[in-house]
């Protein structure tokens, strides 16, 4: 993770995150979880304006339905960090991404709003 953060400092976070987001769909759950952790660390380190927030929210929202509980919990944490980094006017991006995935029972949306 340190290597990726150093690379982001040199060339900017957007190109590195674009490569990391591909790993959200990997077969190995450890790789999916670690890719999510890298994006969370990026959200906490760099300004959100440098990132493509809608794409990141969509990738995290898909991770909510992962069959591994650790990956789903990490996706939920990522969405809460993302919504916390955004202004109240921009947080609808996160809510829309979650509603695409969980439109019938709204359990994830309620969890994100609570956190």
PDB file of N, CA and C in Angstrom:
ATOM      1  N   UNK A   1       0.820  -1.183   0.000  1.00  0.00           N
ATOM      2  CA  UNK A   1       0.000   0.000   0.000  1.00  0.00           C
ATOM      3  C   UNK A   1       0.871   1.257   0.000  1.00  0.00           C
ATOM      4  N   UNK A   2       1.972   1.228   0.735  1.00  0.00           N
ATOM      5  CA  UNK A   2       2.852   2.400   0.786  1.00  0.00           C
ATOM      6  C   UNK A   2       3.395   2.741  -0.595  1.00  0.00           C
ATOM      7  N   UNK A   3       3.698   1.714  -1.354  1.00  0.00           N
ATOM      8  CA  UNK A   3       4.228   1.931  -2.702  1.00  0.00           C
ATOM      9  C   UNK A   3       3.189   2.635  -3.574  1.00  0.00           C
ATOM     10  N   UNK A   4       1.930   2.227  -3.465  1.00  0.00           N
ATOM     11  CA  UNK A   4       0.881   2.858  -4.256  1.00  0.00           C
ATOM     12  C   UNK A   4       0.646   4.308  -3.825  1.00  0.00           C
ATOM     13  N   UNK A   5       0.714   4.575  -2.536  1.00  0.00           N
ATOM     14  CA  UNK A   5       0.535   5.947  -2.048  1.00  0.00           C
ATOM     15  C   UNK A   5       1.676   6.834  -2.552  1.00  0.00           C
ATOM     16  N   UNK A   6       2.897   6.320  -2.536  1.00  0.00           N
ATOM     17  CA  UNK A   6       4.037   7.083  -3.064  1.00  0.00           C
ATOM     18  C   UNK A   6       3.863   7.354  -4.555  1.00  0.00           C
ATOM     19  N   UNK A   7       3.367   6.352  -5.273  1.00  0.00           N
ATOM     20  CA  UNK A   7       3.115   6.532  -6.698  1.00  0.00           C
ATOM     21  C   UNK A   7       2.043   7.589  -6.932  1.00  0.00           C
ATOM     22  N   UNK A   8       1.033   7.627  -6.076  1.00  0.00           N
ATOM     23  CA  UNK A   8      -0.024   8.642  -6.195  1.00  0.00           C
ATOM     24  C   UNK A   8       0.511  10.041  -5.930  1.00  0.00           C
ATOM     25  N   UNK A   9       1.464  10.142  -5.014  1.00  0.00           N
ATOM     26  CA  UNK A   9       2.064  11.447  -4.736  1.00  0.00           C
ATOM     27  C   UNK A   9       2.856  11.959  -5.931  1.00  0.00           C
ATOM     28  N   UNK A  10       3.439  11.042  -6.694  1.00  0.00           N
ATOM     29  CA  UNK A  10       4.250  11.432  -7.841  1.00  0.00           C
ATOM     30  C   UNK A  10       3.383  11.756  -9.060  1.00  0.00           C
ATOM     31  N   UNK A  11       2.446  10.866  -9.403  1.00  0.00           N
ATOM     32  CA  UNK A  11       1.705  11.056 -10.655  1.00  0.00           C
ATOM     33  C   UNK A  11       0.231  11.384 -10.460  1.00  0.00           C
ATOM     34  N   UNK A  12      -0.200  11.545  -9.225  1.00  0.00           N
ATOM     35  CA  UNK A  12      -1.598  11.867  -8.968  1.00  0.00           C
ATOM     36  C   UNK A  12      -2.414  10.620  -8.669  1.00  0.00           C
ATOM     37  N   UNK A  13      -3.479  10.773  -7.901  1.00  0.00           N
ATOM     38  CA  UNK A  13      -4.230   9.594  -7.471  1.00  0.00           C
ATOM     39  C   UNK A  13      -5.147   8.990  -8.540  1.00  0.00           C
ATOM     40  N   UNK A  14      -5.623   9.791  -9.469  1.00  0.00           N
ATOM     41  CA  UNK A  14      -6.631   9.276 -10.413  1.00  0.00           C
ATOM     42  C   UNK A  14      -6.129   8.127 -11.286  1.00  0.00           C
ATOM     43  N   UNK A  15      -4.946   8.215 -11.933  1.00  0.00           N
ATOM     44  CA  UNK A  15      -4.515   7.081 -12.766  1.00  0.00           C
ATOM     45  C   UNK A  15      -4.232   5.817 -11.960  1.00  0.00           C
ATOM     46  N   UNK A  16      -3.728   5.979 -10.754  1.00  0.00           N
ATOM     47  CA  UNK A  16      -3.433   4.804  -9.922  1.00  0.00           C
ATOM     48  C   UNK A  16      -4.728   4.147  -9.449  1.00  0.00           C
ATOM     49  N   UNK A  17      -5.702   4.950  -9.058  1.00  0.00           N
ATOM     50  CA  UNK A  17      -6.988   4.409  -8.606  1.00  0.00           C
ATOM     51  C   UNK A  17      -7.692   3.688  -9.744  1.00  0.00           C
ATOM     52  N   UNK A  18      -7.571   4.203 -10.962  1.00  0.00           N
ATOM     53  CA  UNK A  18      -8.187   3.523 -12.102  1.00  0.00           C
ATOM     54  C   UNK A  18      -7.646   2.107 -12.271  1.00  0.00           C
ATOM     55  N   UNK A  19      -6.370   1.918 -11.991  1.00  0.00           N
ATOM     56  CA  UNK A  19      -5.773   0.586 -12.080  1.00  0.00           C
ATOM     57  C   UNK A  19      -6.197  -0.277 -10.887  1.00  0.00           C
ATOM     58  N   UNK A  20      -6.275   0.316  -9.716  1.00  0.00           N
ATOM     59  CA  UNK A  20      -6.651  -0.432  -8.510  1.00  0.00           C
ATOM     60  C   UNK A  20      -8.111  -0.887  -8.577  1.00  0.00           C
ATOM     61  N   UNK A  21      -8.979  -0.091  -9.160  1.00  0.00           N
ATOM     62  CA  UNK A  21     -10.397  -0.440  -9.217  1.00  0.00           C
ATOM     63  C   UNK A  21     -10.654  -1.722 -10.010  1.00  0.00           C
ATOM     64  N   UNK A  22      -9.776  -2.058 -10.920  1.00  0.00           N
ATOM     65  CA  UNK A  22      -9.920  -3.305 -11.676  1.00  0.00           C
ATOM     66  C   UNK A  22      -9.876  -4.509 -10.728  1.00  0.00           C
ATOM     67  N   UNK A  23      -9.132  -4.395  -9.650  1.00  0.00           N
ATOM     68  CA  UNK A  23      -8.988  -5.501  -8.704  1.00  0.00           C
ATOM     69  C   UNK A  23     -10.204  -5.699  -7.813  1.00  0.00           C
ATOM     70  N   UNK A  24     -11.197  -4.818  -7.879  1.00  0.00           N
ATOM     71  CA  UNK A  24     -12.430  -5.014  -7.124  1.00  0.00           C
ATOM     72  C   UNK A  24     -13.201  -6.224  -7.647  1.00  0.00           C
ATOM     73  N   UNK A  25     -12.914  -6.662  -8.862  1.00  0.00           N
ATOM     74  CA  UNK A  25     -13.614  -7.783  -9.470  1.00  0.00           C
ATOM     75  C   UNK A  25     -12.754  -9.055  -9.525  1.00  0.00           C
ATOM     76  N   UNK A  26     -11.661  -9.067  -8.796  1.00  0.00           N
ATOM     77  CA  UNK A  26     -10.766 -10.220  -8.790  1.00  0.00           C
ATOM     78  C   UNK A  26     -11.440 -11.427  -8.146  1.00  0.00           C
ATOM     79  N   UNK A  27     -10.988 -12.615  -8.486  1.00  0.00           N
ATOM     80  CA  UNK A  27     -11.560 -13.837  -7.909  1.00  0.00           C
ATOM     81  C   UNK A  27     -11.176 -14.023  -6.450  1.00  0.00           C
ATOM     82  N   UNK A  28      -9.999 -13.551  -6.085  1.00  0.00           N
ATOM     83  CA  UNK A  28      -9.495 -13.737  -4.732  1.00  0.00           C
ATOM     84  C   UNK A  28     -10.078 -12.667  -3.805  1.00  0.00           C
ATOM     85  N   UNK A  29     -10.767 -13.067  -2.715  1.00  0.00           N
ATOM     86  CA  UNK A  29     -11.362 -12.062  -1.823  1.00  0.00           C
ATOM     87  C   UNK A  29     -10.333 -11.204  -1.093  1.00  0.00           C
ATOM     88  N   UNK A  30      -9.148 -11.731  -0.851  1.00  0.00           N
ATOM     89  CA  UNK A  30      -8.112 -10.924  -0.191  1.00  0.00           C
ATOM     90  C   UNK A  30      -7.662  -9.770  -1.077  1.00  0.00           C
ATOM     91  N   UNK A  31      -7.573 -10.038  -2.366  1.00  0.00           N
ATOM     92  CA  UNK A  31      -7.181  -8.983  -3.294  1.00  0.00           C
ATOM     93  C   UNK A  31      -8.279  -7.934  -3.381  1.00  0.00           C
ATOM     94  N   UNK A  32      -9.546  -8.371  -3.417  1.00  0.00           N
ATOM     95  CA  UNK A  32     -10.653  -7.407  -3.442  1.00  0.00           C
ATOM     96  C   UNK A  32     -10.638  -6.542  -2.189  1.00  0.00           C
ATOM     97  N   UNK A  33     -10.431  -7.168  -1.037  1.00  0.00           N
ATOM     98  CA  UNK A  33     -10.413  -6.410   0.216  1.00  0.00           C
ATOM     99  C   UNK A  33      -9.245  -5.425   0.250  1.00  0.00           C
ATOM    100  N   UNK A  34      -8.083  -5.861  -0.182  1.00  0.00           N
ATOM    101  CA  UNK A  34      -6.916  -4.974  -0.153  1.00  0.00           C
ATOM    102  C   UNK A  34      -7.063  -3.823  -1.145  1.00  0.00           C
ATOM    103  N   UNK A  35      -7.673  -4.076  -2.296  1.00  0.00           N
ATOM    104  CA  UNK A  35      -7.919  -2.995  -3.254  1.00  0.00           C
ATOM    105  C   UNK A  35      -8.858  -1.959  -2.643  1.00  0.00           C
ATOM    106  N   UNK A  36      -9.868  -2.421  -1.925  1.00  0.00           N
ATOM    107  CA  UNK A  36     -10.777  -1.493  -1.257  1.00  0.00           C
ATOM    108  C   UNK A  36     -10.060  -0.695  -0.181  1.00  0.00           C
ATOM    109  N   UNK A  37      -9.164  -1.350   0.553  1.00  0.00           N
ATOM    110  CA  UNK A  37      -8.395  -0.650   1.584  1.00  0.00           C
ATOM    111  C   UNK A  37      -7.494   0.421   0.980  1.00  0.00           C
ATOM    112  N   UNK A  38      -6.928   0.154  -0.187  1.00  0.00           N
ATOM    113  CA  UNK A  38      -6.088   1.154  -0.855  1.00  0.00           C
ATOM    114  C   UNK A  38      -6.921   2.372  -1.247  1.00  0.00           C
ATOM    115  N   UNK A  39      -8.131   2.129  -1.754  1.00  0.00           N
ATOM    116  CA  UNK A  39      -8.983   3.248  -2.149  1.00  0.00           C
ATOM    117  C   UNK A  39      -9.423   4.042  -0.921  1.00  0.00           C
ATOM    118  N   UNK A  40      -9.719   3.351   0.183  1.00  0.00           N
ATOM    119  CA  UNK A  40     -10.096   4.048   1.418  1.00  0.00           C
ATOM    120  C   UNK A  40      -8.942   4.921   1.906  1.00  0.00           C
ATOM    121  N   UNK A  41      -7.743   4.373   1.894  1.00  0.00           N
ATOM    122  CA  UNK A  41      -6.560   5.143   2.295  1.00  0.00           C
ATOM    123  C   UNK A  41      -6.367   6.357   1.383  1.00  0.00           C
ATOM    124  N   UNK A  42      -6.643   6.187   0.107  1.00  0.00           N
ATOM    125  CA  UNK A  42      -6.541   7.300  -0.830  1.00  0.00           C
ATOM    126  C   UNK A  42      -7.563   8.378  -0.509  1.00  0.00           C
ATOM    127  N   UNK A  43      -8.784   7.967  -0.179  1.00  0.00           N
ATOM    128  CA  UNK A  43      -9.815   8.939   0.170  1.00  0.00           C
ATOM    129  C   UNK A  43      -9.438   9.740   1.409  1.00  0.00           C
ATOM    130  N   UNK A  44      -8.734   9.112   2.323  1.00  0.00           N
ATOM    131  CA  UNK A  44      -8.321   9.795   3.546  1.00  0.00           C
ATOM    132  C   UNK A  44      -7.062  10.643   3.357  1.00  0.00           C
ATOM    133  N   UNK A  45      -6.301  10.374   2.308  1.00  0.00           N
ATOM    134  CA  UNK A  45      -5.026  11.057   2.099  1.00  0.00           C
ATOM    135  C   UNK A  45      -5.120  12.219   1.114  1.00  0.00           C
ATOM    136  N   UNK A  46      -5.850  12.030   0.028  1.00  0.00           N
ATOM    137  CA  UNK A  46      -5.897  13.012  -1.055  1.00  0.00           C
ATOM    138  C   UNK A  46      -7.259  13.697  -1.093  1.00  0.00           C
ATOM    139  N   UNK A  47      -7.326  14.902  -1.676  1.00  0.00           N
ATOM    140  CA  UNK A  47      -8.626  15.575  -1.814  1.00  0.00           C
ATOM    141  C   UNK A  47      -9.547  14.799  -2.755  1.00  0.00           C
ATOM    142  N   UNK A  48     -10.815  14.794  -2.428  1.00  0.00           N
ATOM    143  CA  UNK A  48     -11.803  14.048  -3.208  1.00  0.00           C
ATOM    144  C   UNK A  48     -11.969  14.659  -4.601  1.00  0.00           C
ATOM    145  N   UNK A  49     -11.673  15.921  -4.743  1.00  0.00           N
ATOM    146  CA  UNK A  49     -11.825  16.581  -6.030  1.00  0.00           C
ATOM    147  C   UNK A  49     -10.885  15.987  -7.086  1.00  0.00           C
ATOM    148  N   UNK A  50      -9.811  15.341  -6.653  1.00  0.00           N
ATOM    149  CA  UNK A  50      -8.863  14.729  -7.585  1.00  0.00           C
ATOM    150  C   UNK A  50      -9.318  13.364  -8.074  1.00  0.00           C
ATOM    151  N   UNK A  51     -10.432  12.848  -7.561  1.00  0.00           N
ATOM    152  CA  UNK A  51     -10.873  11.490  -7.866  1.00  0.00           C
ATOM    153  C   UNK A  51     -12.206  11.496  -8.596  1.00  0.00           C
ATOM    154  N   UNK A  52     -12.491  10.400  -9.274  1.00  0.00           N
ATOM    155  CA  UNK A  52     -13.776  10.217  -9.935  1.00  0.00           C
ATOM    156  C   UNK A  52     -14.711   9.531  -8.935  1.00  0.00           C
ATOM    157  N   UNK A  53     -15.464  10.320  -8.211  1.00  0.00           N
ATOM    158  CA  UNK A  53     -16.254   9.844  -7.075  1.00  0.00           C
ATOM    159  C   UNK A  53     -17.373   8.893  -7.507  1.00  0.00           C
ATOM    160  N   UNK A  54     -18.032   9.178  -8.612  1.00  0.00           N
ATOM    161  CA  UNK A  54     -19.151   8.347  -9.053  1.00  0.00           C
ATOM    162  C   UNK A  54     -18.687   6.928  -9.386  1.00  0.00           C
ATOM    163  N   UNK A  55     -17.555   6.803 -10.029  1.00  0.00           N
ATOM    164  CA  UNK A  55     -17.039   5.475 -10.380  1.00  0.00           C
ATOM    165  C   UNK A  55     -16.633   4.718  -9.124  1.00  0.00           C
ATOM    166  N   UNK A  56     -15.977   5.385  -8.207  1.00  0.00           N
ATOM    167  CA  UNK A  56     -15.565   4.744  -6.961  1.00  0.00           C
ATOM    168  C   UNK A  56     -16.784   4.277  -6.173  1.00  0.00           C
ATOM    169  N   UNK A  57     -17.821   5.107  -6.109  1.00  0.00           N
ATOM    170  CA  UNK A  57     -19.043   4.729  -5.390  1.00  0.00           C
ATOM    171  C   UNK A  57     -19.696   3.509  -6.027  1.00  0.00           C
ATOM    172  N   UNK A  58     -19.711   3.440  -7.351  1.00  0.00           N
ATOM    173  CA  UNK A  58     -20.296   2.283  -8.029  1.00  0.00           C
ATOM    174  C   UNK A  58     -19.524   0.998  -7.715  1.00  0.00           C
ATOM    175  N   UNK A  59     -18.205   1.083  -7.708  1.00  0.00           N
ATOM    176  CA  UNK A  59     -17.404  -0.105  -7.399  1.00  0.00           C
ATOM    177  C   UNK A  59     -17.613  -0.554  -5.952  1.00  0.00           C
ATOM    178  N   UNK A  60     -17.647   0.384  -5.028  1.00  0.00           N
ATOM    179  CA  UNK A  60     -17.899   0.015  -3.632  1.00  0.00           C
ATOM    180  C   UNK A  60     -19.300  -0.568  -3.455  1.00  0.00           C
ATOM    181  N   UNK A  61     -20.281  -0.019  -4.153  1.00  0.00           N
ATOM    182  CA  UNK A  61     -21.662  -0.499  -4.016  1.00  0.00           C
ATOM    183  C   UNK A  61     -21.788  -1.942  -4.487  1.00  0.00           C
ATOM    184  N   UNK A  62     -21.084  -2.294  -5.546  1.00  0.00           N
ATOM    185  CA  UNK A  62     -21.106  -3.683  -6.008  1.00  0.00           C
ATOM    186  C   UNK A  62     -20.482  -4.599  -4.958  1.00  0.00           C
ATOM    187  N   UNK A  63     -19.491  -4.110  -4.250  1.00  0.00           N
ATOM    188  CA  UNK A  63     -18.844  -4.906  -3.206  1.00  0.00           C
ATOM    189  C   UNK A  63     -19.728  -5.185  -2.007  1.00  0.00           C
ATOM    190  N   UNK A  64     -20.815  -4.452  -1.847  1.00  0.00           N
ATOM    191  CA  UNK A  64     -21.716  -4.695  -0.719  1.00  0.00           C
ATOM    192  C   UNK A  64     -22.364  -6.076  -0.783  1.00  0.00           C
ATOM    193  N   UNK A  65     -22.561  -6.589  -1.978  1.00  0.00           N
ATOM    194  CA  UNK A  65     -23.199  -7.895  -2.147  1.00  0.00           C
ATOM    195  C   UNK A  65     -22.194  -9.034  -2.271  1.00  0.00           C
ATOM    196  N   UNK A  66     -20.965  -8.815  -1.871  1.00  0.00           N
ATOM    197  CA  UNK A  66     -19.945  -9.857  -1.944  1.00  0.00           C
ATOM    198  C   UNK A  66     -20.291 -10.987  -0.987  1.00  0.00           C
ATOM    199  N   UNK A  67     -19.964 -12.217  -1.390  1.00  0.00           N
ATOM    200  CA  UNK A  67     -20.286 -13.363  -0.546  1.00  0.00           C
ATOM    201  C   UNK A  67     -19.355 -13.490   0.662  1.00  0.00           C
ATOM    202  N   UNK A  68     -18.219 -12.834   0.634  1.00  0.00           N
ATOM    203  CA  UNK A  68     -17.323 -12.808   1.797  1.00  0.00           C
ATOM    204  C   UNK A  68     -17.691 -11.625   2.680  1.00  0.00           C
ATOM    205  N   UNK A  69     -17.919 -11.895   3.940  1.00  0.00           N
ATOM    206  CA  UNK A  69     -18.367 -10.853   4.863  1.00  0.00           C
ATOM    207  C   UNK A  69     -17.323  -9.753   5.051  1.00  0.00           C
ATOM    208  N   UNK A  70     -16.047 -10.129   5.078  1.00  0.00           N
ATOM    209  CA  UNK A  70     -14.994  -9.122   5.258  1.00  0.00           C
ATOM    210  C   UNK A  70     -14.949  -8.146   4.094  1.00  0.00           C
ATOM    211  N   UNK A  71     -15.167  -8.644   2.895  1.00  0.00           N
ATOM    212  CA  UNK A  71     -15.159  -7.780   1.717  1.00  0.00           C
ATOM    213  C   UNK A  71     -16.374  -6.863   1.741  1.00  0.00           C
ATOM    214  N   UNK A  72     -17.533  -7.399   2.109  1.00  0.00           N
ATOM    215  CA  UNK A  72     -18.751  -6.577   2.177  1.00  0.00           C
ATOM    216  C   UNK A  72     -18.622  -5.503   3.256  1.00  0.00           C
ATOM    217  N   UNK A  73     -18.028  -5.850   4.388  1.00  0.00           N
ATOM    218  CA  UNK A  73     -17.819  -4.860   5.452  1.00  0.00           C
ATOM    219  C   UNK A  73     -16.840  -3.769   5.011  1.00  0.00           C
ATOM    220  N   UNK A  74     -15.807  -4.160   4.287  1.00  0.00           N
ATOM    221  CA  UNK A  74     -14.846  -3.176   3.789  1.00  0.00           C
ATOM    222  C   UNK A  74     -15.502  -2.250   2.764  1.00  0.00           C
ATOM    223  N   UNK A  75     -16.384  -2.798   1.932  1.00  0.00           N
ATOM    224  CA  UNK A  75     -17.113  -1.967   0.964  1.00  0.00           C
ATOM    225  C   UNK A  75     -18.024  -0.979   1.683  1.00  0.00           C
ATOM    226  N   UNK A  76     -18.665  -1.430   2.745  1.00  0.00           N
ATOM    227  CA  UNK A  76     -19.524  -0.536   3.525  1.00  0.00           C
ATOM    228  C   UNK A  76     -18.705   0.577   4.167  1.00  0.00           C
ATOM    229  N   UNK A  77     -17.544   0.232   4.700  1.00  0.00           N
ATOM    230  CA  UNK A  77     -16.653   1.243   5.271  1.00  0.00           C
ATOM    231  C   UNK A  77     -16.194   2.239   4.202  1.00  0.00           C
ATOM    232  N   UNK A  78     -15.883   1.734   3.018  1.00  0.00           N
ATOM    233  CA  UNK A  78     -15.466   2.613   1.937  1.00  0.00           C
ATOM    234  C   UNK A  78     -16.550   3.600   1.544  1.00  0.00           C
ATOM    235  N   UNK A  79     -17.787   3.129   1.496  1.00  0.00           N
ATOM    236  CA  UNK A  79     -18.891   4.026   1.159  1.00  0.00           C
ATOM    237  C   UNK A  79     -19.130   5.058   2.256  1.00  0.00           C
ATOM    238  N   UNK A  80     -18.961   4.664   3.509  1.00  0.00           N
ATOM    239  CA  UNK A  80     -19.153   5.637   4.581  1.00  0.00           C
ATOM    240  C   UNK A  80     -18.038   6.683   4.576  1.00  0.00           C
ATOM    241  N   UNK A  81     -16.811   6.264   4.308  1.00  0.00           N
ATOM    242  CA  UNK A  81     -15.707   7.228   4.221  1.00  0.00           C
ATOM    243  C   UNK A  81     -15.928   8.162   3.036  1.00  0.00           C
ATOM    244  N   UNK A  82     -16.385   7.595   1.927  1.00  0.00           N
ATOM    245  CA  UNK A  82     -16.640   8.417   0.748  1.00  0.00           C
ATOM    246  C   UNK A  82     -17.743   9.435   1.005  1.00  0.00           C
ATOM    247  N   UNK A  83     -18.822   9.014   1.643  1.00  0.00           N
ATOM    248  CA  UNK A  83     -19.909   9.965   1.913  1.00  0.00           C
ATOM    249  C   UNK A  83     -19.497  11.001   2.947  1.00  0.00           C
ATOM    250  N   UNK A  84     -18.599  10.636   3.839  1.00  0.00           N
ATOM    251  CA  UNK A  84     -18.108  11.596   4.825  1.00  0.00           C
ATOM    252  C   UNK A  84     -17.188  12.631   4.172  1.00  0.00           C
ATOM    253  N   UNK A  85     -16.444  12.227   3.156  1.00  0.00           N
ATOM    254  CA  UNK A  85     -15.537  13.151   2.474  1.00  0.00           C
ATOM    255  C   UNK A  85     -16.273  14.136   1.575  1.00  0.00           C
ATOM    256  N   UNK A  86     -17.480  13.772   1.164  1.00  0.00           N
ATOM    257  CA  UNK A  86     -18.239  14.631   0.267  1.00  0.00           C
ATOM    258  C   UNK A  86     -19.055  15.645   1.043  1.00  0.00           C
ATOM    259  N   UNK A  87     -19.410  16.720   0.374  1.00  0.00           N
ATOM    260  CA  UNK A  87     -20.291  17.709   0.992  1.00  0.00           C
ATOM    261  C   UNK A  87     -21.715  17.144   1.007  1.00  0.00           C
ATOM    262  N   UNK A  88     -22.598  17.718   1.815  1.00  0.00           N
ATOM    263  CA  UNK A  88     -23.980  17.211   1.848  1.00  0.00           C
ATOM    264  C   UNK A  88     -24.683  17.270   0.494  1.00  0.00           C
ATOM    265  N   UNK A  89     -24.339  18.230  -0.330  1.00  0.00           N
ATOM    266  CA  UNK A  89     -24.946  18.318  -1.661  1.00  0.00           C
ATOM    267  C   UNK A  89     -24.445  17.221  -2.591  1.00  0.00           C
ATOM    268  N   UNK A  90     -23.221  16.741  -2.373  1.00  0.00           N
ATOM    269  CA  UNK A  90     -22.639  15.732  -3.251  1.00  0.00           C
ATOM    270  C   UNK A  90     -22.864  14.299  -2.756  1.00  0.00           C
ATOM    271  N   UNK A  91     -23.336  14.138  -1.539  1.00  0.00           N
ATOM    272  CA  UNK A  91     -23.465  12.784  -0.984  1.00  0.00           C
ATOM    273  C   UNK A  91     -24.553  11.969  -1.669  1.00  0.00           C
ATOM    274  N   UNK A  92     -25.393  12.606  -2.471  1.00  0.00           N
ATOM    275  CA  UNK A  92     -26.408  11.853  -3.204  1.00  0.00           C
ATOM    276  C   UNK A  92     -25.782  10.877  -4.199  1.00  0.00           C
ATOM    277  N   UNK A  93     -24.539  11.123  -4.612  1.00  0.00           N
ATOM    278  CA  UNK A  93     -23.838  10.217  -5.519  1.00  0.00           C
ATOM    279  C   UNK A  93     -23.687   8.848  -4.869  1.00  0.00           C
ATOM    280  N   UNK A  94     -23.328   8.835  -3.602  1.00  0.00           N
ATOM    281  CA  UNK A  94     -23.166   7.577  -2.878  1.00  0.00           C
ATOM    282  C   UNK A  94     -24.517   6.886  -2.718  1.00  0.00           C
ATOM    283  N   UNK A  95     -25.543   7.639  -2.373  1.00  0.00           N
ATOM    284  CA  UNK A  95     -26.866   7.058  -2.160  1.00  0.00           C
ATOM    285  C   UNK A  95     -27.427   6.462  -3.446  1.00  0.00           C
ATOM    286  N   UNK A  96     -27.193   7.113  -4.572  1.00  0.00           N
ATOM    287  CA  UNK A  96     -27.662   6.578  -5.845  1.00  0.00           C
ATOM    288  C   UNK A  96     -26.953   5.281  -6.200  1.00  0.00           C
ATOM    289  N   UNK A  97     -25.650   5.209  -5.928  1.00  0.00           N
ATOM    290  CA  UNK A  97     -24.904   3.982  -6.223  1.00  0.00           C
ATOM    291  C   UNK A  97     -25.405   2.819  -5.367  1.00  0.00           C
ATOM    292  N   UNK A  98     -25.715   3.100  -4.110  1.00  0.00           N
ATOM    293  CA  UNK A  98     -26.213   2.038  -3.228  1.00  0.00           C
ATOM    294  C   UNK A  98     -27.618   1.616  -3.634  1.00  0.00           C
ATOM    295  N   UNK A  99     -28.439   2.556  -4.042  1.00  0.00           N
ATOM    296  CA  UNK A  99     -29.800   2.217  -4.451  1.00  0.00           C
ATOM    297  C   UNK A  99     -29.826   1.354  -5.706  1.00  0.00           C
ATOM    298  N   UNK A 100     -28.843   1.487  -6.577  1.00  0.00           N
ATOM    299  CA  UNK A 100     -28.770   0.622  -7.758  1.00  0.00           C
ATOM    300  C   UNK A 100     -28.599  -0.836  -7.356  1.00  0.00           C
ATOM    301  N   UNK A 101     -27.808  -1.073  -6.309  1.00  0.00           N
ATOM    302  CA  UNK A 101     -27.495  -2.429  -5.879  1.00  0.00           C
ATOM    303  C   UNK A 101     -28.547  -2.970  -4.913  1.00  0.00           C
ATOM    304  N   UNK A 102     -29.036  -2.135  -4.021  1.00  0.00           N
ATOM    305  CA  UNK A 102     -29.923  -2.575  -2.947  1.00  0.00           C
ATOM    306  C   UNK A 102     -31.224  -1.784  -3.004  1.00  0.00           C
ATOM    307  N   UNK A 103     -31.990  -1.983  -4.053  1.00  0.00           N
ATOM    308  CA  UNK A 103     -33.183  -1.166  -4.244  1.00  0.00           C
ATOM    309  C   UNK A 103     -34.394  -1.672  -3.468  1.00  0.00           C
ATOM    310  N   UNK A 104     -34.416  -2.957  -3.096  1.00  0.00           N
ATOM    311  CA  UNK A 104     -35.632  -3.472  -2.480  1.00  0.00           C
ATOM    312  C   UNK A 104     -35.725  -3.289  -0.974  1.00  0.00           C
ATOM    313  N   UNK A 105     -34.668  -3.487  -0.212  1.00  0.00           N
ATOM    314  CA  UNK A 105     -34.843  -3.413   1.244  1.00  0.00           C
ATOM    315  C   UNK A 105     -34.089  -2.283   1.931  1.00  0.00           C
ATOM    316  N   UNK A 106     -33.253  -1.552   1.253  1.00  0.00           N
ATOM    317  CA  UNK A 106     -32.620  -0.327   1.760  1.00  0.00           C
ATOM    318  C   UNK A 106     -31.817  -0.514   3.048  1.00  0.00           C
ATOM    319  N   UNK A 107     -31.334  -1.716   3.312  1.00  0.00           N
ATOM    320  CA  UNK A 107     -30.583  -1.925   4.557  1.00  0.00           C
ATOM    321  C   UNK A 107     -29.203  -1.275   4.515  1.00  0.00           C
ATOM    322  N   UNK A 108     -28.545  -1.304   3.345  1.00  0.00           N
ATOM    323  CA  UNK A 108     -27.230  -0.693   3.245  1.00  0.00           C
ATOM    324  C   UNK A 108     -27.318   0.830   3.300  1.00  0.00           C
ATOM    325  N   UNK A 109     -28.331   1.365   2.685  1.00  0.00           N
ATOM    326  CA  UNK A 109     -28.514   2.818   2.682  1.00  0.00           C
ATOM    327  C   UNK A 109     -28.736   3.342   4.096  1.00  0.00           C
ATOM    328  N   UNK A 110     -29.506   2.614   4.883  1.00  0.00           N
ATOM    329  CA  UNK A 110     -29.724   3.017   6.267  1.00  0.00           C
ATOM    330  C   UNK A 110     -28.432   2.923   7.077  1.00  0.00           C
ATOM    331  N   UNK A 111     -27.626   1.905   6.814  1.00  0.00           N
ATOM    332  CA  UNK A 111     -26.359   1.754   7.534  1.00  0.00           C
ATOM    333  C   UNK A 111     -25.397   2.888   7.208  1.00  0.00           C
ATOM    334  N   UNK A 112     -25.352   3.294   5.948  1.00  0.00           N
ATOM    335  CA  UNK A 112     -24.448   4.379   5.550  1.00  0.00           C
ATOM    336  C   UNK A 112     -24.901   5.693   6.168  1.00  0.00           C
ATOM    337  N   UNK A 113     -26.187   5.932   6.197  1.00  0.00           N
ATOM    338  CA  UNK A 113     -26.684   7.176   6.789  1.00  0.00           C
ATOM    339  C   UNK A 113     -26.441   7.215   8.292  1.00  0.00           C
ATOM    340  N   UNK A 114     -26.489   6.071   8.947  1.00  0.00           N
ATOM    341  CA  UNK A 114     -26.242   6.022  10.389  1.00  0.00           C
ATOM    342  C   UNK A 114     -24.783   6.319  10.720  1.00  0.00           C
ATOM    343  N   UNK A 115     -23.882   5.827   9.930  1.00  0.00           N
ATOM    344  CA  UNK A 115     -22.469   6.020  10.206  1.00  0.00           C
ATOM    345  C   UNK A 115     -22.086   7.422   9.869  1.00  0.00           C
TER     346      UNK A 115
END
